[in-house]
XYZ file of C-alpha atoms in Angstrom:
577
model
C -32.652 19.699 -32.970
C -34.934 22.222 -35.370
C -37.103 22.954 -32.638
C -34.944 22.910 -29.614
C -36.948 25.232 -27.008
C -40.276 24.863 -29.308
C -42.251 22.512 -27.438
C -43.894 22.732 -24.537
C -46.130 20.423 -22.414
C -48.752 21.205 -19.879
C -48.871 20.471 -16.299
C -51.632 21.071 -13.885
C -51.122 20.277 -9.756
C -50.980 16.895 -8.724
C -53.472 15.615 -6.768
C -52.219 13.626 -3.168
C -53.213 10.704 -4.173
C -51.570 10.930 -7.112
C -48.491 12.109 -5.833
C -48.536 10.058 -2.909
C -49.126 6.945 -5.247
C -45.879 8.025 -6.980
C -43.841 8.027 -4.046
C -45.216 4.943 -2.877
C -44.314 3.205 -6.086
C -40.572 4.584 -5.954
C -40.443 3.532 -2.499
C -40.917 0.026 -2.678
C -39.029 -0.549 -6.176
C -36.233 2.309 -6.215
C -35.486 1.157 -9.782
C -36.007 4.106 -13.121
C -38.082 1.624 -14.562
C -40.836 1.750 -12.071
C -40.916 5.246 -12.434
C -40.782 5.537 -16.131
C -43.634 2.769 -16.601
C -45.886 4.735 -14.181
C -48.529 7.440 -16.368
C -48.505 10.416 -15.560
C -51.953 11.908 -14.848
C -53.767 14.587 -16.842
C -54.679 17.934 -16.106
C -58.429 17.303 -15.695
C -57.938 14.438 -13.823
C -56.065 16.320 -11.000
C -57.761 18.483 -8.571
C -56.353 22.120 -8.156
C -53.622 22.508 -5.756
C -53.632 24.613 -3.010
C -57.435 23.460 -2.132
C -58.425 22.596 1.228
C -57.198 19.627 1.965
C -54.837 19.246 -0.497
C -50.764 18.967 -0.374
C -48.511 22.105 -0.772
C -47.686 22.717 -4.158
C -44.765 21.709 -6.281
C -41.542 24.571 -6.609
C -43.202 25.006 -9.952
C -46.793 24.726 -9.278
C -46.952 22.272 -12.027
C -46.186 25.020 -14.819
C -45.129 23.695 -18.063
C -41.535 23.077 -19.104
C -39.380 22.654 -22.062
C -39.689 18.925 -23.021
C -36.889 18.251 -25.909
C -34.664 15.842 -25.124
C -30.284 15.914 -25.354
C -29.422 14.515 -29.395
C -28.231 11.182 -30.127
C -25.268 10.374 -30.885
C -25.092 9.902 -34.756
C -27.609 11.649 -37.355
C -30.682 9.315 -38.308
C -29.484 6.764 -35.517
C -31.887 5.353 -32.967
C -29.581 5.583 -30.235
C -31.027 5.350 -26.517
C -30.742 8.817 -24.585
C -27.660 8.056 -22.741
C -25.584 7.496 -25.358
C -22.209 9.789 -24.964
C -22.793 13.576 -26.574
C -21.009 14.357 -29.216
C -17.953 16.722 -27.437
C -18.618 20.580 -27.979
C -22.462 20.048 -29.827
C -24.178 22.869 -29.197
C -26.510 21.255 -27.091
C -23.894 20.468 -24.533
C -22.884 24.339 -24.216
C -24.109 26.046 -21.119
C -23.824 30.066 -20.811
C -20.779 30.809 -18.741
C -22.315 33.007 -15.882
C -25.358 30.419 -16.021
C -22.760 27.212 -15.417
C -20.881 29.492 -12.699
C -24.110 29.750 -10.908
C -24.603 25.966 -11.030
C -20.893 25.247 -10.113
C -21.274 27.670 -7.081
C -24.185 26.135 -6.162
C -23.035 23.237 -5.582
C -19.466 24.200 -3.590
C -22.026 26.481 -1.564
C -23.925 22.848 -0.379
C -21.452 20.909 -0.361
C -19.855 23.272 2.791
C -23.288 23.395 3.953
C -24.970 20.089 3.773
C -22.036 17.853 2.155
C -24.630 14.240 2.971
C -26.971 15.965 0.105
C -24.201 15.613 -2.859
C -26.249 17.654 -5.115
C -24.329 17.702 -8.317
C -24.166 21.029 -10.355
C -25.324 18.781 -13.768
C -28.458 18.210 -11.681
C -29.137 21.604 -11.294
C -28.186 22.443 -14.902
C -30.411 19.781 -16.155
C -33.438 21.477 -14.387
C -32.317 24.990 -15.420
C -32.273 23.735 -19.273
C -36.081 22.070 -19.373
C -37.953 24.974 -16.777
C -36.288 28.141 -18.439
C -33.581 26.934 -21.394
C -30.782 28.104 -19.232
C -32.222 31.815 -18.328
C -33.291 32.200 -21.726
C -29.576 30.706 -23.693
C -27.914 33.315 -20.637
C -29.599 36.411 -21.311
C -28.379 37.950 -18.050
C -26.696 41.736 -17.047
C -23.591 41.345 -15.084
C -24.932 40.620 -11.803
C -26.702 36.855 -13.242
C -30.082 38.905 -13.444
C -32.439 38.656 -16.192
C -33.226 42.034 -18.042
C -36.923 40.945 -17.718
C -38.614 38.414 -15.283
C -38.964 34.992 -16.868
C -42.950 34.287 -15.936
C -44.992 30.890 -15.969
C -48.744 30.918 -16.986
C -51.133 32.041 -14.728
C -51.918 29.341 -12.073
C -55.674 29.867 -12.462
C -56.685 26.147 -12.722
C -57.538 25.787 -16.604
C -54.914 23.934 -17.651
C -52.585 24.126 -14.400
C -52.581 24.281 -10.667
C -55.183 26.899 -9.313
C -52.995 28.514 -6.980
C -54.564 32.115 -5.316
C -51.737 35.078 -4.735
C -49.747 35.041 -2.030
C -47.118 38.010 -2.688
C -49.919 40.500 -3.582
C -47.819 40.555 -7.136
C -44.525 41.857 -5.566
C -42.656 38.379 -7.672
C -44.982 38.077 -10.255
C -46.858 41.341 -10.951
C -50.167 39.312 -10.748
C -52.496 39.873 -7.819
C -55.122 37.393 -8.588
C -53.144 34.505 -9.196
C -49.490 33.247 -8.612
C -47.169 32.572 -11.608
C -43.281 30.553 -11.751
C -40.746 33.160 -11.709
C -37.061 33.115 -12.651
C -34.814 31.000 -14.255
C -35.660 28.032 -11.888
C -39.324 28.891 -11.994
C -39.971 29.199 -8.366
C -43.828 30.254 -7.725
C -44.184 32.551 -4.970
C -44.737 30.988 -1.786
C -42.545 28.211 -2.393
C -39.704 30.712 -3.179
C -40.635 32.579 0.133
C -39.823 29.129 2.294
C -36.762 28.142 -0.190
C -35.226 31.616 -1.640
C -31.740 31.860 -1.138
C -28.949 34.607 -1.879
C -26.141 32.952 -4.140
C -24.030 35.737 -5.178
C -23.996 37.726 -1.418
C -25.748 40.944 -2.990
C -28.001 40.614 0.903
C -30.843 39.958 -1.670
C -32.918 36.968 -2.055
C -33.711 37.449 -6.034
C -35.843 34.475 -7.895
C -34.519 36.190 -11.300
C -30.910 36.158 -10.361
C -29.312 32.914 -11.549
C -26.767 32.652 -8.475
C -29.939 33.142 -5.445
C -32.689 30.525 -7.921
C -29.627 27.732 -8.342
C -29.030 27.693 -4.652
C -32.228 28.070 -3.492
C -33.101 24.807 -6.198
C -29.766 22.196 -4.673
C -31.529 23.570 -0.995
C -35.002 22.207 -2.131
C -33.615 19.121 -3.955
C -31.711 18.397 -0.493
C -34.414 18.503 1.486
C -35.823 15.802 3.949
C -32.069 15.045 4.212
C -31.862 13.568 1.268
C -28.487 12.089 -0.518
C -28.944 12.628 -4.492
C -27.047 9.543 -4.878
C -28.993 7.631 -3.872
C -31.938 6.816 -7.203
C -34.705 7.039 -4.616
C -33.941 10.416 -2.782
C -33.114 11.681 -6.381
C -36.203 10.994 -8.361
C -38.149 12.108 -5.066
C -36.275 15.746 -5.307
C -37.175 15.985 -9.299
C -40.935 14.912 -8.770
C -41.274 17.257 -5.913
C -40.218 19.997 -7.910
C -43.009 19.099 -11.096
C -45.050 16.118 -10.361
C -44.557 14.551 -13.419
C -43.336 11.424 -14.749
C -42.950 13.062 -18.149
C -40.727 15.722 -16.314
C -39.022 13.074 -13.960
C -37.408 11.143 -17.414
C -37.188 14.501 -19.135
C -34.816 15.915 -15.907
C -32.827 12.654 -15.980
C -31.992 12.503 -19.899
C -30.383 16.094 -19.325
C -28.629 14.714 -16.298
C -27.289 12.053 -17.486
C -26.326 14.039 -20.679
C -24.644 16.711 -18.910
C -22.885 13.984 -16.717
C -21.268 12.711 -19.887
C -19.791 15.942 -21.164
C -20.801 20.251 -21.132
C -18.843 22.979 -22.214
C -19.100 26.901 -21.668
C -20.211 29.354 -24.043
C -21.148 33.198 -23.950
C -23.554 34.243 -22.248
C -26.854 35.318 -25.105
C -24.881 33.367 -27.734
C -27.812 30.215 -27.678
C -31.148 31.168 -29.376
C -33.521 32.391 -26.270
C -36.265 29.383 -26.411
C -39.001 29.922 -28.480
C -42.742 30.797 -27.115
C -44.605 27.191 -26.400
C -46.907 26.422 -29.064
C -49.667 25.654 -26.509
C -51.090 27.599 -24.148
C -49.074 28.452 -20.982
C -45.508 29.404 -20.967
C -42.638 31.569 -19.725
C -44.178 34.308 -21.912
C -45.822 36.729 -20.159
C -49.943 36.109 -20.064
C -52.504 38.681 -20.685
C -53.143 40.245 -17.128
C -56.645 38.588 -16.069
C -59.696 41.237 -16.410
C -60.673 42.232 -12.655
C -64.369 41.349 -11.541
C -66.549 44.567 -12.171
C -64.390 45.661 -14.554
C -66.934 47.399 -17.112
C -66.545 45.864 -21.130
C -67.380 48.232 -24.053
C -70.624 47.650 -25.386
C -70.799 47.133 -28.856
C -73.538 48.965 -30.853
C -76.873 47.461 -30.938
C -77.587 45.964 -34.305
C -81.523 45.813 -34.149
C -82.426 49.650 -33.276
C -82.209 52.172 -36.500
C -80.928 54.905 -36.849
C -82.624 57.927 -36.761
C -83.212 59.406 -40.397
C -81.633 62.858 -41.118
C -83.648 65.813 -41.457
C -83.874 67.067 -45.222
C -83.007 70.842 -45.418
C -85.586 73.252 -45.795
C -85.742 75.358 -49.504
C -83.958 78.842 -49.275
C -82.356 78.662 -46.442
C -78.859 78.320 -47.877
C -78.396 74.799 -48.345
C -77.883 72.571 -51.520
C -78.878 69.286 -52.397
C -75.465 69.174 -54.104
C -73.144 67.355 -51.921
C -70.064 69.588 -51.218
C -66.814 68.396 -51.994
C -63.830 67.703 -49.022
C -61.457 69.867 -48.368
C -58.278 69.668 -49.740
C -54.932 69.968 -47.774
C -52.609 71.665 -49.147
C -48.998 69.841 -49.974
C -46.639 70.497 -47.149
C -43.739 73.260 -47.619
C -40.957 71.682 -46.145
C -39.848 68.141 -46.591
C -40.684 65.943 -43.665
C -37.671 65.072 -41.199
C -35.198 62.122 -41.834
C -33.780 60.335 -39.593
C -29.780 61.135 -38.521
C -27.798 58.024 -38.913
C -26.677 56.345 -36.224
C -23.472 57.361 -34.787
C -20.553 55.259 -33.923
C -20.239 54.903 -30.307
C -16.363 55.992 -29.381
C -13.432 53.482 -29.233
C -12.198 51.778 -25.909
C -8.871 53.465 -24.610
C -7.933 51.295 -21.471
C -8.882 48.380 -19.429
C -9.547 48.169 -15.856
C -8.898 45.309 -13.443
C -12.088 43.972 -12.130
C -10.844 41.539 -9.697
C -10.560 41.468 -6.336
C -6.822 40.433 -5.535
C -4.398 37.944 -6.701
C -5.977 35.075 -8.438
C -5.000 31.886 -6.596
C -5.743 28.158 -6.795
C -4.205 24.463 -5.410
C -2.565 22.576 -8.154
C -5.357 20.640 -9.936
C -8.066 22.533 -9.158
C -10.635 25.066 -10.973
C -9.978 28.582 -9.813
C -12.957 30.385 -7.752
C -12.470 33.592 -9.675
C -12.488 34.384 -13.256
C -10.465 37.142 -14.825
C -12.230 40.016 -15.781
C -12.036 43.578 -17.184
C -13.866 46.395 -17.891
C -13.156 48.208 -21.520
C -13.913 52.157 -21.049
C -13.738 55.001 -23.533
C -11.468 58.119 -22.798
C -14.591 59.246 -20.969
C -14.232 56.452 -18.832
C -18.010 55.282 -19.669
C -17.877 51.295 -20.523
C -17.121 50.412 -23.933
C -19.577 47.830 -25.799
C -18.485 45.441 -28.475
C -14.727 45.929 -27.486
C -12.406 42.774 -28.400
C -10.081 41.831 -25.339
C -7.654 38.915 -25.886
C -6.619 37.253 -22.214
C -2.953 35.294 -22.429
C -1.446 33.127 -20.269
C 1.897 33.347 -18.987
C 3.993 31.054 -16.959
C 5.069 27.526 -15.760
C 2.463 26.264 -14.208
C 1.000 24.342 -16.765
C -2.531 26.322 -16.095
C -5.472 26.699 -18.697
C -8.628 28.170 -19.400
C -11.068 25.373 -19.568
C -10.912 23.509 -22.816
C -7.379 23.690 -22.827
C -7.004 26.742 -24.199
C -3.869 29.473 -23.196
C -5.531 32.161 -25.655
C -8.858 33.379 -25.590
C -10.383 36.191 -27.348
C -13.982 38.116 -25.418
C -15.778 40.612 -26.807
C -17.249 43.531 -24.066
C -21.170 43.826 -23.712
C -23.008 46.985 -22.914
C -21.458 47.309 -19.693
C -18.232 47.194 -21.332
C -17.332 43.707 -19.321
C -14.825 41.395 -20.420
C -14.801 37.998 -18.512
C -12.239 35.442 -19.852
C -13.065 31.247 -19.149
C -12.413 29.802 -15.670
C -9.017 29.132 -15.005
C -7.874 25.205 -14.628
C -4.588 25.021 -12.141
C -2.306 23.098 -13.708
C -0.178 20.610 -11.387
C 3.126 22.465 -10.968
C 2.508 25.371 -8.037
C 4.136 28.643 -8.919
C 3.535 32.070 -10.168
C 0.959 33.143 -13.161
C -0.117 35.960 -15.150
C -2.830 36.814 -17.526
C -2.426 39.383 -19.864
C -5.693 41.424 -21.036
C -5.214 43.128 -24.145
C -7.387 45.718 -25.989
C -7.220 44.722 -29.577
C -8.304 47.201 -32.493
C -6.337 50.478 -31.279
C -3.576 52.222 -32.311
C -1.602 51.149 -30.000
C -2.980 47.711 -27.821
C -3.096 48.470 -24.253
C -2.940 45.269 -22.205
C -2.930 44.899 -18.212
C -1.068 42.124 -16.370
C -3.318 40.237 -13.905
C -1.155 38.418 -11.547
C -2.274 34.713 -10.065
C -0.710 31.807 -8.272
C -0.868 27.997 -8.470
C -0.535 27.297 -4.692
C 0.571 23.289 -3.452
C -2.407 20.633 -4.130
C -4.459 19.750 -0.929
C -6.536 17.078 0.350
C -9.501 17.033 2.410
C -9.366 13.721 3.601
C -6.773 11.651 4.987
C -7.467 7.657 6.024
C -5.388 5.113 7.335
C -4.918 1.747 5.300
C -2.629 -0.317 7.661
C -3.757 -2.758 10.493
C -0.060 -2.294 12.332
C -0.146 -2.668 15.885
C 0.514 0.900 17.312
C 1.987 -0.359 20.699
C 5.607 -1.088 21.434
C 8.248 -1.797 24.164
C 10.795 0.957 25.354
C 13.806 1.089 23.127
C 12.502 -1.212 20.291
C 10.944 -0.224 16.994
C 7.547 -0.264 16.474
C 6.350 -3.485 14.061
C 5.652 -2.288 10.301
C 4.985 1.277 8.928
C 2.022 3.510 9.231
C 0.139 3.818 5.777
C -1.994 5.983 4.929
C -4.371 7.432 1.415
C -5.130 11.600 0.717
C -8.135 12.190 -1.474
C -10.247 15.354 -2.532
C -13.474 15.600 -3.551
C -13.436 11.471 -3.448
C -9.977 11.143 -5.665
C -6.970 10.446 -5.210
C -4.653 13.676 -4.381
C -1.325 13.136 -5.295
C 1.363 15.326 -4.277
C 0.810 16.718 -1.177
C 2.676 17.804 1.501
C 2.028 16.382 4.709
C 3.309 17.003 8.378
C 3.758 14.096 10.896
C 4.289 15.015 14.277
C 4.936 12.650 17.506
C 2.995 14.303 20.551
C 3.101 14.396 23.968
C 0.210 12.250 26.248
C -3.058 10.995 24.723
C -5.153 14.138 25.495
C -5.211 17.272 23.495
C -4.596 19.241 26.507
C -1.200 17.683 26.866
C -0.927 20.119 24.019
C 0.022 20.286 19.688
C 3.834 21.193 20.024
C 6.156 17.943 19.469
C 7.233 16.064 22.449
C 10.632 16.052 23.717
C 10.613 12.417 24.773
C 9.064 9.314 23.375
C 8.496 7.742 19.784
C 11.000 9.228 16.919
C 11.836 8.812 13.679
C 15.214 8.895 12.013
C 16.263 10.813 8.913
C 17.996 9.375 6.307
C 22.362 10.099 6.444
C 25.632 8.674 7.765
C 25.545 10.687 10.912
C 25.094 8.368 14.024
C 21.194 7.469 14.933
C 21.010 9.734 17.811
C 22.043 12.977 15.711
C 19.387 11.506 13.267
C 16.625 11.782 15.693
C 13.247 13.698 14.767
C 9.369 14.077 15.932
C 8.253 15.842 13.340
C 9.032 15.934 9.336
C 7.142 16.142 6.116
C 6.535 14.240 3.579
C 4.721 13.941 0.396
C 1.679 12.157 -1.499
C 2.640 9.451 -4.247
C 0.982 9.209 -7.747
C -2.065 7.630 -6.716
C -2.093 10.023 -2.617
C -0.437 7.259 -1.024
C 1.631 8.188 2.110
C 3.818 5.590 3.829
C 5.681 6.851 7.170
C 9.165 5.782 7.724
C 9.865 3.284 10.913
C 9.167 4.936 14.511
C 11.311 3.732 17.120
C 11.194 4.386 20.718
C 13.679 5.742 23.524
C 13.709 4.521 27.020
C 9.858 6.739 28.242
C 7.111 4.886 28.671
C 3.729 5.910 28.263
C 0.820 7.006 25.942
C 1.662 9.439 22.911
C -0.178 10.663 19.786
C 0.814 10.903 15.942
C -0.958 13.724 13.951
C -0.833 13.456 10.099
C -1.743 16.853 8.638
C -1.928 17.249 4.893
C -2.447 20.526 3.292
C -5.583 21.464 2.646
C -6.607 20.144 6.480
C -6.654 16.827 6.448
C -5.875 15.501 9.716
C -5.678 11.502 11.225
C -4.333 11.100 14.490
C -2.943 8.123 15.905
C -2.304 7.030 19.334
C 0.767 5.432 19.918
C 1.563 2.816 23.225
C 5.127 2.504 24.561
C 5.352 -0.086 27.561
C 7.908 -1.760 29.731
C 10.138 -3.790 28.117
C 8.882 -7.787 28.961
């Protein structure tokens, strides 16, 4: 793609009964189609928003956004846009503190509204077409950009005509509002939706980790479920009420979907300036009303004719020659060379404790250092090489065990995220300072910790009721899964209870239902009301028979996986007939 953040189109505010006619049309067919076949209307046919009378504005106000769309598959092919992307293309890479914002994102919602299911390639594929991913992740080292990423002004030529509502405290602009940030919130909407992602007790539209939370909370709203096609193309249209955006947002989505991979942060081009008017580059700040204009000189009056000098009063009709300046004595200053900055001498541990993950899973922490100098100031352009040690079988994403950073200005070294591998166990992750004398290199300790499951179901239709001293008739199944897959290898904890109410308390009865463990010892040394077990390949559990002593009465059965996954079953013993 030769012009990959080049083009740019313009958006004013939707009118209602534009927007309305939108949602009316995905209402009632709920199909992409409908939505892609309806035109989008043009700035001049949409009154301003924000008039009386007229619907809140978009997150965006309408500004304009980057329109190129994901690459095809092959070179020269005519491929539709949701053909597979070509694994590690460029265009697939996201900037890693950008993606961590996403990824965070959506963990944070899922906890918090887990009907939503906003999906962090959602939120990516937004965060590529309003801002090109905070500018290809030109961010410092709290996921702030150095400058504020600004829309046009929302004056109504062109866009929505949207008056200030933060007297410039977002925007610096005190006529007119402008999109701000990475997820190009406008003012007011950011004041209703703003949200603090990375627990700073700020509410920042510039910081990546507060804009992509405070975008999955918008999308989610009007309890929405993203997978659903309706709720989802509602969530994208109320952000820019386009149909030009809508398809645009969805290419990206479904692109991402397929396949994205992380790269440095600032090692993407930043997107170019929009060729059009309107933009995230800064606009000229509008001219105040009674601001006075220089007035330029006034061609049709002449000039008033100089006197001629009078004879003998010293003058000459000769005209006298300039001045001359006389060459300089000393040769003008030159600039010093630049000086090279001093070498880094150590490393220091920037995490906060033992890093620590379930078998399977992405850890929530990435290892990271800080390079310093022997004056302990940070060291830029340091090389730090992070190894991984151990039997775990864990990775840094893509696979890798070896992975080389190199420091910014703050002297910050921040290796991959780390990918649990499925054997729990102990870790470490060497950080070594290449290009000295002798390489320093600090151990950073982790832990692959048993896989878990956060939800347990049952998948048998056995009758849970039996007579006193018989065994109960077939064997209690049931399925772990996280995040909606199957979780194999987990431990889980079944435990025969006392009574049918909670009250009759957790501890394992001393009466009732058992099970037997496996040996030659006679059955009633074999007895047990509690044991554990463990997930098959595909999270499958099956119980072993439960047989029953001479008490009657009602009992419970609590499964408990790790992770906190819990089904419990209540179990019937009667008198025999």
């Amino acid at each position: 793609m030769a012009a990959l953040f080049g083009r740019r189109m313009r958006r004013g505010a939707a009118s209602t009964a534009v927007a309305a006619a939108a949602m009316a049309a995905l209402s009632a067919s709920g199909a992409p189609s409908a939505v892609g076949e309806q035109p989008a209307a043009s700035a001049a046919e949409r009154p301003s928003a924000g008039a009386s009378g007229q619907e809140d504005p978009s997150v965006t106000g309408d500004s304009p956004y980057h329109t190129d769309l994901p690459p095809l598959k092959g070179p020269g092919r005519n491929d539709p846009p949701d053909e597979t992307p070509a694994t590690g293309s460029a265009e697939s890479g996201i900037p890693a503190t950008v993606l961590d914002a996403y990824r965070k994102a959506e963990a944070s919602l899922a906890a918090s509204n887990p009907r939503c299911r906003v999906p962090w390639e959602l939120l990516a594929a937004i965060g590529k077409v309003e801002s090109g991913h905070a500018r290809g992740g030109r961010l410092d080292t709290n996921g702030t950009t150095p400058s504020p990423i600004l829309g046009p002004v929302l004056n109504g030529v062109g866009f929505a005509n949207i008056s200030d509502t933060d007297g410039g405290a977002y925007d610096g602009d005190t006529l007119h509002d402008r999109a701000v940030g990475p997820m190009q919130f406008i003012p007011q909407t950011w004041e209703s939706w703003g949200r603090d992602g990375n627990g700073d007790g700020r509410r920042d539209p510039n910081n990546i980790y507060d804009a992509a939370l405070a975008a999955g909370s918008y999308l989610c709203a009007h309890d929405r479920d993203l997978t659903v096609e309706r709720d989802l193309h509602q969530a994208i249209l109320g952000y820019n009420r386009s149909q030009e955006y809508l398809r645009t947002v969805l290419h990206w989505y479904d692109y991402y979907r397929k396949g994205a991979h992380e790269v440095p942060d600032g090692s993407q081009p930043a997107p170019g300036a929009p060729t059009g008017s309107g933009g995230t580059t800064p606009s000229p700040a509008p001219v105040r009303p009674g601001t006075p204009s220089p007035s330029p000189t006034n061609p049709g009056k002449p000039t008033k004719p100089t006197k001629p000098a009078k004879p003998g009063d010293g003058s000459s009709s000769k005209p006298t020659p300039p001045p001359t300046t006389p060459p300089p004595t000393t040769p003008p200053p030159t600039t010093p060379p630049p000086t090279t900055p001093a070498p880094a001498t150590r490393l220091v541990d920037l995490g906060d404790g033992a890093l620590s993950a379930p078998a399977g899973e992405r850890f929530a922490e990435r290892p990271a250092v800080r390079a310093e100098r022997a004056d302990k100031k940070p060291a830029a352009q340091a090389k730090v090489r992070f190894t991984l040690t151990g039997e775990t079988g864990t990775t840094f994403e893509g696979g890798a065990t070896t992975v080389t950073v190199t420091t910014k200005a703050d002297g910050v070294a921040k290796a991959p995220a780390l990918l649990a591998g499925g054997k729990p166990g102990a870790l470490t992750v060497k950080a070594t300072l290449l290009g000295t004398t002798e390489p320093v290199t600090l151990g950073l300790r982790g832990e692959v910790t048993a896989p878990r499951a956060d939800k347990l179901v049952r998948t048998d239709e056995t009758e849970l009721t039996c007579e006193a001293g018989a065994t109960f008739e077939g064997r209690i199944a049931l399925t772990a899964t996280r995040d909606g897959q199957a979780a194999p290898g987990v431990a889980a904890t079944a435990t025969v209870l006392a009574g049918a109410d909670p009250a009759d308390g957790e501890k394992a009865a001393d009466q009732g239902p058992y099970f037997l463990t496996p040996g030659d010892e006679p059955a009633e040394d074999r007895r047990t009301r509690e044991l554990t077990l463990t997930t098959d390949a595909k999270g499958n559990l099956l119980l072993p028979e439960l047989h029953t002593d001479d008490t009657t009465g009602t009992f419970r059965l609590r499964v408990e996986t790790t992770g906190g996954a819990v089904v419990v079953l209540e179990l019937k013993v009667t008198d025999p007939a």
